[in-house]
Tab-separated table of C-alpha atoms in Angstrom:
chain	number	residue	atom	x	y	z
D	1	MET	CA	122.000	92.338	64.329
D	2	ALA	CA	120.084	95.697	65.892
D	3	LYS	CA	116.502	96.099	66.212
D	4	VAL	CA	115.105	99.426	65.604
D	5	LEU	CA	111.705	100.312	67.167
D	6	ASP	CA	109.419	103.132	66.659
D	7	LEU	CA	107.664	103.659	70.349
D	8	ASN	CA	105.273	106.275	68.668
D	9	LYS	CA	104.040	103.642	66.328
D	10	LEU	CA	103.860	101.102	69.023
D	11	ALA	CA	101.755	103.093	71.372
D	12	GLU	CA	98.486	101.979	71.729
D	13	PHE	CA	95.829	103.498	74.338
D	14	SER	CA	92.816	101.458	75.728
D	15	GLN	CA	89.047	103.349	75.979
D	16	LYS	CA	88.718	101.635	79.351
D	17	GLN	CA	88.312	104.569	82.007
D	18	GLY	CA	89.345	104.140	85.674
D	19	LEU	CA	91.085	101.284	87.312
D	20	LEU	CA	92.405	98.593	85.139
D	21	ASN	CA	91.479	95.409	87.535
D	22	THR	CA	91.779	92.621	85.467
D	23	MET	CA	94.687	90.882	83.372
D	24	GLU	CA	92.475	91.579	80.344
D	25	ASP	CA	92.296	95.494	81.117
D	26	ARG	CA	96.083	95.534	81.729
D	27	ARG	CA	96.646	93.602	78.259
D	28	GLY	CA	95.023	96.495	76.682
D	29	VAL	CA	97.539	99.159	77.792
D	30	LYS	CA	100.531	97.119	78.101
D	31	LYS	CA	102.595	95.790	74.924
D	32	ASP	CA	105.764	93.493	75.004
D	33	VAL	CA	108.546	95.366	73.250
D	34	LEU	CA	111.683	92.984	73.750
D	35	LYS	CA	112.312	90.107	75.578
D	36	THR	CA	115.819	88.760	76.048
D	37	SER	CA	117.561	86.248	78.481
D	38	ASN	CA	118.676	89.169	80.628
D	39	PHE	CA	115.607	91.821	80.522
D	40	ASN	CA	112.174	92.335	79.342
D	41	ILE	CA	110.866	95.789	78.138
D	42	VAL	CA	107.194	96.535	77.987
D	43	LEU	CA	105.299	99.423	76.520
D	44	ILE	CA	102.698	100.947	78.855
D	45	CYS	CA	100.115	103.582	77.572
D	46	LEU	CA	97.683	105.230	80.091
D	47	ASP	CA	94.988	107.750	79.033
D	48	VAL	CA	94.420	110.329	81.525
D	49	GLY	CA	92.535	108.965	84.730
D	50	GLN	CA	93.564	105.049	84.029
D	51	GLU	CA	95.251	103.401	86.895
D	52	ILE	CA	96.865	100.157	87.266
D	53	PRO	CA	96.114	99.272	91.008
D	54	SER	CA	98.987	98.598	93.583
D	55	ARG	CA	99.908	94.972	93.697
D	56	PRO	CA	103.328	92.948	94.365
D	57	GLU	CA	105.128	91.391	91.218
D	58	PRO	CA	107.875	88.978	91.572
D	59	TYR	CA	110.471	90.627	89.479
D	60	ASP	CA	112.327	93.888	89.863
D	61	VAL	CA	111.351	96.710	87.277
D	62	CYS	CA	112.205	100.346	86.306
D	63	PHE	CA	109.775	102.480	84.931
D	64	TYR	CA	110.899	105.399	82.654
D	65	VAL	CA	108.674	108.023	81.797
D	66	VAL	CA	108.653	108.530	77.810
D	67	ASP	CA	105.971	111.167	77.900
D	68	GLY	CA	103.173	112.469	80.137
D	69	LYS	CA	102.758	112.666	83.930
D	70	GLY	CA	101.755	109.808	86.152
D	71	ALA	CA	101.946	108.989	89.962
D	72	PHE	CA	103.819	105.878	90.715
D	73	THR	CA	103.511	103.829	94.009
D	74	VAL	CA	105.956	101.538	95.396
D	75	GLY	CA	105.445	100.397	98.531
D	76	ASN	CA	104.215	102.975	100.690
D	77	GLU	CA	105.740	105.685	98.777
D	78	GLN	CA	104.081	107.587	96.085
D	79	VAL	CA	105.926	109.867	93.497
D	80	GLU	CA	104.868	112.046	90.450
D	81	LEU	CA	107.067	111.632	87.466
D	82	THR	CA	107.062	113.448	84.335
D	83	ARG	CA	108.957	112.876	81.003
D	84	GLY	CA	112.493	111.591	81.679
D	85	GLY	CA	111.599	110.314	85.231
D	86	MET	CA	112.461	107.044	86.264
D	87	ILE	CA	111.624	104.994	89.548
D	88	PHE	CA	112.813	101.378	90.525
D	89	ALA	CA	110.422	98.918	92.140
D	90	PRO	CA	111.977	95.648	93.560
D	91	ALA	CA	110.486	92.439	93.426
D	92	ASN	CA	107.534	91.413	95.708
D	93	GLU	CA	107.137	95.309	96.585
D	94	ALA	CA	103.598	96.493	95.759
D	95	ARG	CA	103.582	98.736	92.829
D	96	GLY	CA	100.916	100.803	91.065
D	97	ILE	CA	100.893	103.630	88.413
D	98	ARG	CA	98.023	106.416	88.090
D	99	SER	CA	97.876	108.601	84.802
D	100	LEU	CA	97.667	112.376	85.661
D	101	GLU	CA	98.295	113.295	81.833
D	102	ARG	CA	98.209	110.826	78.968
D	103	LEU	CA	101.069	108.602	79.935
D	104	THR	CA	103.755	106.653	77.829
D	105	ILE	CA	106.170	104.384	80.062
D	106	LEU	CA	108.875	101.713	79.171
D	107	GLY	CA	109.092	99.067	81.921
D	108	ILE	CA	112.368	97.557	82.154
D	109	GLN	CA	112.177	94.286	83.736
D	110	GLU	CA	114.337	91.202	85.109
D	111	PRO	CA	113.220	88.310	83.164
D	112	HIS	CA	110.253	86.315	84.108
C-alpha cells in the first residue's frame, strides 16, 4: 500500500538558536518520516544559523536538500548545498550541518 506524505505539513522549525548540542535539541529539528527494514527517512528542519555539530554516526546517510541552503561537513570536507543537492556521509565518518538559509533536508539512512 502506498504511503503519501506532505513534507510541507511535516516540517517544524525549532526556536533554539545556534549549536544543537544535545539529543533533545536535535529531536526538535529532526522527525522520523518512514522506517523500513531497508532504510530510514528523517526530515531535518534548520532555521538560519542553527547547526548540528559534526560527530560520527554508526550508519550511512544521504542528505538531500529539499529547500534552502546549508554547509555540510563530512570528515574534513565542507560543501555548501542548495535545493536539489545531495551528499553522502559514510558510517563512522564525522558529519555536521549548518544552516545558511532556512533549510529542509531529507536524510536517507541505512536502518539502525
